[in-house]
Coordinates of C-alpha atoms in Angstrom, one line a residue:
X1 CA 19.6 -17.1 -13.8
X2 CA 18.0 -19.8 -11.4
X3 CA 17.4 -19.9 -7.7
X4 CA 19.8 -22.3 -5.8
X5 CA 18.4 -24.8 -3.7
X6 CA 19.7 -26.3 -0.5
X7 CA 18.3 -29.0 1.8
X8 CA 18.6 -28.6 5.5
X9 CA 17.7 -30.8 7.5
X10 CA 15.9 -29.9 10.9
X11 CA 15.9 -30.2 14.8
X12 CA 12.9 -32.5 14.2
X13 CA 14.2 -34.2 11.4
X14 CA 12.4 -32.4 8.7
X15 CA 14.2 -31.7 5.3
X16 CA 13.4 -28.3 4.1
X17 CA 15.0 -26.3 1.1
X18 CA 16.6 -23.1 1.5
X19 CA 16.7 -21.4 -1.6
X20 CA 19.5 -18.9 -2.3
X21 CA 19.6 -15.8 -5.5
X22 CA 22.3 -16.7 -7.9
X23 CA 22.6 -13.8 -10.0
X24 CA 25.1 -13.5 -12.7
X25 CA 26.2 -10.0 -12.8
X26 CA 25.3 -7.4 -9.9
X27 CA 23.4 -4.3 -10.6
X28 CA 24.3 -1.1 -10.9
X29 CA 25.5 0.9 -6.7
X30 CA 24.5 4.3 -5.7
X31 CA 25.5 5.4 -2.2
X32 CA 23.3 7.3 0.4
X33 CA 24.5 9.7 3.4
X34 CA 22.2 10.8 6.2
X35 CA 23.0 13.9 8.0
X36 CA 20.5 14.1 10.5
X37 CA 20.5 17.3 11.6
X38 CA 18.0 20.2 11.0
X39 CA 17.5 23.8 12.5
X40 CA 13.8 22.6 13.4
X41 CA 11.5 19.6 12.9
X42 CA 8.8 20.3 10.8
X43 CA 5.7 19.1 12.3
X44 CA 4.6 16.7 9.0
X45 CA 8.1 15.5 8.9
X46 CA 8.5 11.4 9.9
X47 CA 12.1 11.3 8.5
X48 CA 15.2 10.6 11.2
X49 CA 16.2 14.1 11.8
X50 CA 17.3 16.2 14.9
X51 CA 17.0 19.5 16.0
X52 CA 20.1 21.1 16.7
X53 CA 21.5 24.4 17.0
X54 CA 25.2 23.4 16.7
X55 CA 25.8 20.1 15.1
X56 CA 28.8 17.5 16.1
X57 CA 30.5 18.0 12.6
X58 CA 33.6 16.7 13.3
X59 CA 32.6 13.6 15.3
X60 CA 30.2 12.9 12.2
X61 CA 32.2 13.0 9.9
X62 CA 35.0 10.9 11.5
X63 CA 32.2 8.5 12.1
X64 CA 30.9 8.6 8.6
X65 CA 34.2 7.4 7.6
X66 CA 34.6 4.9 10.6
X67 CA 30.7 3.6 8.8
X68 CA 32.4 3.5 5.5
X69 CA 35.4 1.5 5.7
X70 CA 33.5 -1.2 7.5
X71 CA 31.2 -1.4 4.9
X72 CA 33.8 -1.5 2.1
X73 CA 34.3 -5.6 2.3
X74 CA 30.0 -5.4 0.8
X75 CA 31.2 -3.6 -2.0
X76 CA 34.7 -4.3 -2.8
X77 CA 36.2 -3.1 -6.4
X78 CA 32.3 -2.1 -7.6
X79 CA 31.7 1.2 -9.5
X80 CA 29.4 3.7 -7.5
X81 CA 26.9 5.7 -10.1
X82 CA 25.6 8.4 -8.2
X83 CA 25.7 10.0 -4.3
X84 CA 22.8 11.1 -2.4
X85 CA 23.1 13.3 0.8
X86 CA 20.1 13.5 2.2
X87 CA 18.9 14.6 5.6
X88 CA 17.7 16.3 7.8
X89 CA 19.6 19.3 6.4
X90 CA 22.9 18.4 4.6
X91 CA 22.9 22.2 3.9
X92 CA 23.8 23.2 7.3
X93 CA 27.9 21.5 6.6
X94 CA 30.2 23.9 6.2
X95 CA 31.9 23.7 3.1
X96 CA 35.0 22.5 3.9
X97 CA 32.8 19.5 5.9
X98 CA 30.7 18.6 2.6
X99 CA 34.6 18.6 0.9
X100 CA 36.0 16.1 3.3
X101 CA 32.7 14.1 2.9
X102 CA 33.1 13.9 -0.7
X103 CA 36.6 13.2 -0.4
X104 CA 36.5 10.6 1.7
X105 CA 34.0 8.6 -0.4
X106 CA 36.2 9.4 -3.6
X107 CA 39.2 7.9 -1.6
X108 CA 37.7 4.6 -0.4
X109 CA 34.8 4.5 -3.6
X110 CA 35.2 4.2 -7.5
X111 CA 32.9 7.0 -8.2
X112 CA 32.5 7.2 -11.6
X113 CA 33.5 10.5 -13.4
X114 CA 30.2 11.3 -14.4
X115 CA 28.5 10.2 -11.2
X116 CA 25.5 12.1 -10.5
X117 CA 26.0 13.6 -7.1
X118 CA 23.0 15.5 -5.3
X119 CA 22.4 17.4 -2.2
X120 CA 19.7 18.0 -0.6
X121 CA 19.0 21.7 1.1
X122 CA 16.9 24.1 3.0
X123 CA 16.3 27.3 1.7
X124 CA 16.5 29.0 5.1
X125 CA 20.0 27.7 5.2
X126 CA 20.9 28.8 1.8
X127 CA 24.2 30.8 0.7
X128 CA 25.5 31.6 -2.2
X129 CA 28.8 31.1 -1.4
X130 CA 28.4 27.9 0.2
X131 CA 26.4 26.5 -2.9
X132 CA 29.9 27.5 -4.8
X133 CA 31.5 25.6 -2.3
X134 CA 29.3 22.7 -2.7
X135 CA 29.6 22.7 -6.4
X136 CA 33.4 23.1 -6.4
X137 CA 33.4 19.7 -4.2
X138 CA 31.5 18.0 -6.5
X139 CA 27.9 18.0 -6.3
X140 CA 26.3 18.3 -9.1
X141 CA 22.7 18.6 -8.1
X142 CA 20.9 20.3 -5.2
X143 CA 17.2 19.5 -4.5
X144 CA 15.7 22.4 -2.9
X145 CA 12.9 21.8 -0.3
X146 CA 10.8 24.9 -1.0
X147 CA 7.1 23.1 -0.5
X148 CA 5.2 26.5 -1.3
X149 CA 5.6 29.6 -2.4
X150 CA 2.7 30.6 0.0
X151 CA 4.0 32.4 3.2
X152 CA 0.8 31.6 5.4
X153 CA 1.5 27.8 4.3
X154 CA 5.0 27.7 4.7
X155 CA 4.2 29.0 8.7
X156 CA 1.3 26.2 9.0
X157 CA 4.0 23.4 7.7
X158 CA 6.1 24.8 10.6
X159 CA 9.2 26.1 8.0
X160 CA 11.8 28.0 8.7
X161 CA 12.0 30.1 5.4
X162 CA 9.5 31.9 3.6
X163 CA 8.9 32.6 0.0
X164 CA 11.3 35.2 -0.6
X165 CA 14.2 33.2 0.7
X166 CA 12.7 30.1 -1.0
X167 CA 13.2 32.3 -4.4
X168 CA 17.0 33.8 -3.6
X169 CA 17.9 30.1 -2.8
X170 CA 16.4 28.8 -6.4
X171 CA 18.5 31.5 -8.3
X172 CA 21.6 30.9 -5.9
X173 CA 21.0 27.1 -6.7
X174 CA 20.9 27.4 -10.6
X175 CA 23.9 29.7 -10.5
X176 CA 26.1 27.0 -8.6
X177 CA 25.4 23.6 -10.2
X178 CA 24.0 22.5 -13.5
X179 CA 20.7 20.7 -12.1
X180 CA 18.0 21.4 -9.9
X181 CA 15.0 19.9 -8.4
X182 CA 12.2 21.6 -6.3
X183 CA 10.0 19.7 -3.5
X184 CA 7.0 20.7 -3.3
X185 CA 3.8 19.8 -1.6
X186 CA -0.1 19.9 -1.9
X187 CA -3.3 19.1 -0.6
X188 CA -2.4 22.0 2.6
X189 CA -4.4 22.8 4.7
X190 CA -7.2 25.0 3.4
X191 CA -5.6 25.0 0.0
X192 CA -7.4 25.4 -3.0
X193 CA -6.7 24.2 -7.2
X194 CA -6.2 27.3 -7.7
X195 CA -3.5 28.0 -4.8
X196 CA -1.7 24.9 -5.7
X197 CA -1.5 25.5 -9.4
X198 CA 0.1 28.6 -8.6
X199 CA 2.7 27.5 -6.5
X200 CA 3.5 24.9 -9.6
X201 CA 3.3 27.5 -12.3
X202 CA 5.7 29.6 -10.2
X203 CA 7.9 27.0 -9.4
X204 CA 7.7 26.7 -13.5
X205 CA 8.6 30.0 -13.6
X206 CA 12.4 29.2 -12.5
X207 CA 12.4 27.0 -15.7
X208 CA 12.6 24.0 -13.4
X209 CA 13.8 20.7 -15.1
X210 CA 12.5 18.1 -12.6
X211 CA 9.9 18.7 -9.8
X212 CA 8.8 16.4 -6.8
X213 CA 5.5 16.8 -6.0
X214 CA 4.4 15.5 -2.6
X215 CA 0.7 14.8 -1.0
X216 CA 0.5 16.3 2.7
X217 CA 0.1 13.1 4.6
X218 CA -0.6 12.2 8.6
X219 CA 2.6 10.1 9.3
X220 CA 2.4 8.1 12.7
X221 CA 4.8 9.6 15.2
X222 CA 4.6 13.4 13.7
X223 CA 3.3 16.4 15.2
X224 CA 0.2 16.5 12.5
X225 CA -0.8 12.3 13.7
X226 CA -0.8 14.6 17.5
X227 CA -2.6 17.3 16.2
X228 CA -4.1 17.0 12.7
X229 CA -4.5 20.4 10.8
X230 CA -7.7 21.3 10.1
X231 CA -9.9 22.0 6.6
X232 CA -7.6 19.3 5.0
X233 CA -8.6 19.0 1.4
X234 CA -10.7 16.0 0.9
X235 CA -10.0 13.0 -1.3
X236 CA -12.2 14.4 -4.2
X237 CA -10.2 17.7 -4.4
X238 CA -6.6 16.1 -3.5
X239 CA -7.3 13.9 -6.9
X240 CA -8.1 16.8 -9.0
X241 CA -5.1 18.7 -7.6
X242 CA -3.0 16.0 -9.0
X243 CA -5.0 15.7 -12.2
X244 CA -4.4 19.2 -12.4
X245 CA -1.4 19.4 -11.9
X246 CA 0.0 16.4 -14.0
X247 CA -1.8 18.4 -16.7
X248 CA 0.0 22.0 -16.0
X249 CA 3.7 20.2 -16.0
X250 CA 3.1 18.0 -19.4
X251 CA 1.9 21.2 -21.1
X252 CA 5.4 22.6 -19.7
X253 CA 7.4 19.6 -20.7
X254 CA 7.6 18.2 -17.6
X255 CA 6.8 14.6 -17.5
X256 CA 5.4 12.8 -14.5
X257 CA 8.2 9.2 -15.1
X258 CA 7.8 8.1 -11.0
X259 CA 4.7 8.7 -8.9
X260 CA 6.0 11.7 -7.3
X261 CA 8.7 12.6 -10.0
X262 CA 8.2 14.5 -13.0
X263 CA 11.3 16.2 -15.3
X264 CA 12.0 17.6 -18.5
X265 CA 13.6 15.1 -20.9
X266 CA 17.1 14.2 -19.8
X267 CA 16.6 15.6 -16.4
X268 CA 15.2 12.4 -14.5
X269 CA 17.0 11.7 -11.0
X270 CA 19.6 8.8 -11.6
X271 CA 20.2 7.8 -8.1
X272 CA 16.3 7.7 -7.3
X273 CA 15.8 5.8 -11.0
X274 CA 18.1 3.2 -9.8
X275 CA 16.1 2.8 -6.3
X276 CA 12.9 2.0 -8.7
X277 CA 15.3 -0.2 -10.9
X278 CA 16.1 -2.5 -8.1
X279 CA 19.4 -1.7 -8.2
X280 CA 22.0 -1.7 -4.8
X281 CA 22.7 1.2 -2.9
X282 CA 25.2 1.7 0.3
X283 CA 23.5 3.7 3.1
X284 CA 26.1 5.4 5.7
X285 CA 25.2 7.8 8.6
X286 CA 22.5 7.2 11.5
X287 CA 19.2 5.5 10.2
X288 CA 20.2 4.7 6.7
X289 CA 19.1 2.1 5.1
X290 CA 20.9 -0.3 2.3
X291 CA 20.3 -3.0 -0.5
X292 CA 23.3 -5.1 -1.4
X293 CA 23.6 -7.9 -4.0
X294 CA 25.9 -10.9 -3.7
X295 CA 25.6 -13.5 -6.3
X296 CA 23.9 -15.9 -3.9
X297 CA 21.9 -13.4 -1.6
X298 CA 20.4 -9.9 -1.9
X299 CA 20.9 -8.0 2.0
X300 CA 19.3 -5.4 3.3
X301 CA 20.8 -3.4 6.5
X302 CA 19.6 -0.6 8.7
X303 CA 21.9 1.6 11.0
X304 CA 21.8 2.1 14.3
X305 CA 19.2 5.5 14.1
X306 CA 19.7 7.8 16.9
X307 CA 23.0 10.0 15.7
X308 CA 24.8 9.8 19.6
X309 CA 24.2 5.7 19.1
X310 CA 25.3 5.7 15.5
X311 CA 28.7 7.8 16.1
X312 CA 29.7 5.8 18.8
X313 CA 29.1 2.3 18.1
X314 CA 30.9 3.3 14.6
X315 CA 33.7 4.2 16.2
X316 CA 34.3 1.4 17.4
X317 CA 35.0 -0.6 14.6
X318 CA 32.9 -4.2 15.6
X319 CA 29.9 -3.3 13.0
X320 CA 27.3 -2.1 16.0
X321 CA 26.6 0.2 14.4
X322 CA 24.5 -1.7 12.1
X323 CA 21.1 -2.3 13.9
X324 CA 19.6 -4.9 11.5
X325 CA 20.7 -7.3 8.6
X326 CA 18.7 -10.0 6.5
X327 CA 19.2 -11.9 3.8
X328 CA 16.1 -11.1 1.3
X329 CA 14.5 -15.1 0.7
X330 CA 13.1 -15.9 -2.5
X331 CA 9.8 -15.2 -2.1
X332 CA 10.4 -11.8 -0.7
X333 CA 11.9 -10.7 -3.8
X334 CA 9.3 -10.4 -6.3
X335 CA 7.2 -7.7 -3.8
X336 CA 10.2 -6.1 -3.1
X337 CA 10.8 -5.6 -6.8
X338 CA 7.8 -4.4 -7.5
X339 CA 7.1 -2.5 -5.0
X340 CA 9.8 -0.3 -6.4
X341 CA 9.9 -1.0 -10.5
X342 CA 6.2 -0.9 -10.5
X343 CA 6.0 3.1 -9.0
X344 CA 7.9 4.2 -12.8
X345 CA 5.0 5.4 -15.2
X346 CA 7.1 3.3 -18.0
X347 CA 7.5 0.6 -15.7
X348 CA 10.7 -1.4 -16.8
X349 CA 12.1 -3.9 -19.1
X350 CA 10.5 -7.7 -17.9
X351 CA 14.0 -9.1 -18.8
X352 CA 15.1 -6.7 -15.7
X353 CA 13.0 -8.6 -13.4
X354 CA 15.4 -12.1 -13.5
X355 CA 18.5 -9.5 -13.7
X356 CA 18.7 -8.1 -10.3
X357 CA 16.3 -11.4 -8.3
X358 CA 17.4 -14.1 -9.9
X359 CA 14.3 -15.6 -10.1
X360 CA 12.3 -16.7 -13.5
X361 CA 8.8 -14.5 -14.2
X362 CA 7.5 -18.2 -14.2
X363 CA 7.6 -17.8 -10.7
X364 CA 5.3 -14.7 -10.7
X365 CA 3.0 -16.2 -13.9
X366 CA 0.1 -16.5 -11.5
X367 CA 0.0 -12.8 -10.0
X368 CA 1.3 -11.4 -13.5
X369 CA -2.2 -13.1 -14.9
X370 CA -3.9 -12.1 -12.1
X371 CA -3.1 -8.3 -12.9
X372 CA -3.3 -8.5 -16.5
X373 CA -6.7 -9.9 -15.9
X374 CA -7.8 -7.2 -14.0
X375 CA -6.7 -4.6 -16.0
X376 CA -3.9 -3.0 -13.5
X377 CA -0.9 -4.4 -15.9
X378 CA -0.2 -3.7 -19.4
X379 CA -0.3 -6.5 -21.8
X380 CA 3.3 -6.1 -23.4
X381 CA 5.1 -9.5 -22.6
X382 CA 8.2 -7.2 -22.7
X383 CA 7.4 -5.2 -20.0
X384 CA 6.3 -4.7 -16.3
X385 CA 4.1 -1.8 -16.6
X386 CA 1.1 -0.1 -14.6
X387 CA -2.0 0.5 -16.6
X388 CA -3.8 3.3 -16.2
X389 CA -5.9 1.9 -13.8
X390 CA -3.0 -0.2 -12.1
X391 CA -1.4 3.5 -11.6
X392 CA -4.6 4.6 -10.0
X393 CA -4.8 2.0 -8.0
X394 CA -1.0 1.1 -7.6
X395 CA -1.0 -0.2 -3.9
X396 CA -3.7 -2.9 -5.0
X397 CA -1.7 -3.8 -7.3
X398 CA 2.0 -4.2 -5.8
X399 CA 0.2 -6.0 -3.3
X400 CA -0.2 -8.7 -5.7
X401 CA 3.0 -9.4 -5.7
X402 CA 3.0 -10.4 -1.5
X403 CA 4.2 -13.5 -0.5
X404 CA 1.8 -15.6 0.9

């Protein structure tokens, strides 16, 4: 694998190189769809979502496929691993909507047999007739957004179920597909260790296999950035919560394998482990993002984000709808990789790094000593891997990697 190298030659007569991935297979495609409604914005929440109490189904929908088939030139003849349909709420489709979605991606897509499909879903939207539905389509994973189990919290993180409902929808959720993950999140306003092992050890309760845990944090542009909650656990106490924590789910069998991941063996998320792994992915729907790989460039593409915007410029069939698109250059790369391979607790093979950049870890020699010397990187030649200390200190240590 090598970087190609072309000379251009300026306005001002200057000869410059323009250097261009050569990769010689492409990694592994996972697809993402964004349905961008929700019954209510939660006032932490920084994601693209929409209040709405009736959502444009079919004009979605026929927009979503609108999306699809002019992205289907990027990605021509490749085999699709897994599906994520995240939001938003994805929940609040109808059944026969979340069929025709599926369909439709199974008609233009080689989804593989096995291909891990997930769902994301509220609990106040929960049915357990719907989840059948859901199931019976396809999916073969919902991820559950309970966040507590603590009523008074749930109303301060402006919810629209409580912990009852958050309950039914975990049993209606194990009843309708084989795998389950639960969202939850600490470091709440007031909350205590205590309070936030309990929500984990009754979220353990359910015989979870694969839990994402999620510190409370002021995004810019939210409701909390406006209007901060108060007696906010400090940095001291938000630590030992995750120390704690980390500690609770290994003695479970839950292992913490990405920084906010942990699952039992066999249970890790494959469409999230190919995100870390550098590996492609096809976003559809307002807002979403993409990574593709061409054996001479790596693109990434936005869409257009407000829903109204995104539905109509996809329906017209001139690729407005895509709001941004960049070739990655070379010296992007190696951040970009690591910023995502380097968030895995086993961090990955180093042979993986040349796989999916195309670049040499020659290239990266000086910042890889500079980490080892520090003591943030293991020593293993055969791997990219955090140390201990790297993990606690994992921002220092991506940024490393930053092109200068």
């Amino acid at each position: 694998m090598a970087v190609a190298r072309t000379l251009i030659l300026q306005p001002d007569g200057r000869l410059t190189q323009q250097h261009r991935t050569a990769l010689t297979s492409l990694p592994p495609l996972s697809v993402y769809v964004h349905v961008p409604w929700c019954v209510r914005k939660c006032p932490y929440c920084d994601f693209n979502s929409h209040a709405a109490s009736d959502i444009p189904e079919r004009a979605y929908l026929d927009a979503l496929r609108a999306d699809l088939e002019q992205a289907l030139p990027s990605v021509w003849g490749r085999q699709v691993i897994s599906v994520f349909i995240g939001g938003g709420t994805p929940s609040l489709l109808s059944a026969a909507g979340l069929d025709e979605l599926l369909a439709t991606l199974r008609s233009h897509l080689r989804l593989l047999p096995d291909a891990e499909i997930t769902m994301e879903a509220n609990p106040g939207t929960a049915e357990a007739g719907r989840f059948r539905d859901y199931a019976a389509s396809g999916v073969t994973r919902l991820s559950l957004g309970i966040q507590s189990f603590d009523d008074a919290q749930l109303q301060k993180l402006g919810r629209i179920h409580d912990a009852r409902q958050a309950r039914a929808a975990i049993g209606m959720a194990q009843e309708a597909v084989s795998r389950v993950n639960l969202d939850l999140m600490f470091a709440l306003p007031g909350q205590t260790l205590d309070a936030c092992l309990a929500d984990v050890r009754e979220a353990l309760s359910f015989g979870t296999e694969h839990l994402s845990l999620y510190h409370l944090t002021m995004e810019p542009n939210t409701v909390f950035a406006k209007y901060p909650p108060q007696d906010l656990p400090d940095d001291d106490t938000s630590a030992a919560m995750q120390d704690a924590v980390e500690s609770e789910l290994a003695a479970a069998g839950l292992q913490r394998y990405e920084v906010s991941a942990y699952a039992r063996p066999g249970a890790r998320c494959k469409h999230n482990l190919n995100y870390w792994e550098f590996g492609d992915y096809l976003g559809l729907g307002p807002g979403a993002h993409g990574k593709i790989s061409f054996h001479d460039r790596i693109v990434r593409e936005a869409r257009a984000r407000q829903p109204e915007s995104w539905m109509d410029r996809a329906g017209r069939g001139d690729g407005s709808h895509i709001a941004e698109t960049r070739s990655l250059a070379a010296s992007d790369l190696p951040f970009e990789f690591m910023l995502n391979a380097l968030r895995l607790r086993e961090g990955v093979a180093a042979s993986l790094f040349a796989e999916r950049t195309g670049l040499s870890l020659a290239a990266v020699a000086h910042q890889l000593e500079a980490a080892v010397s520090r003591g943030l990187l293991v020593t293993d030649p055969t791997r990219l891997q955090a140390s201990a200390l790297g993990w606690r200190f994992l921002n220092d240590l991506q940024e490393l990697f930053l092109s200068e």
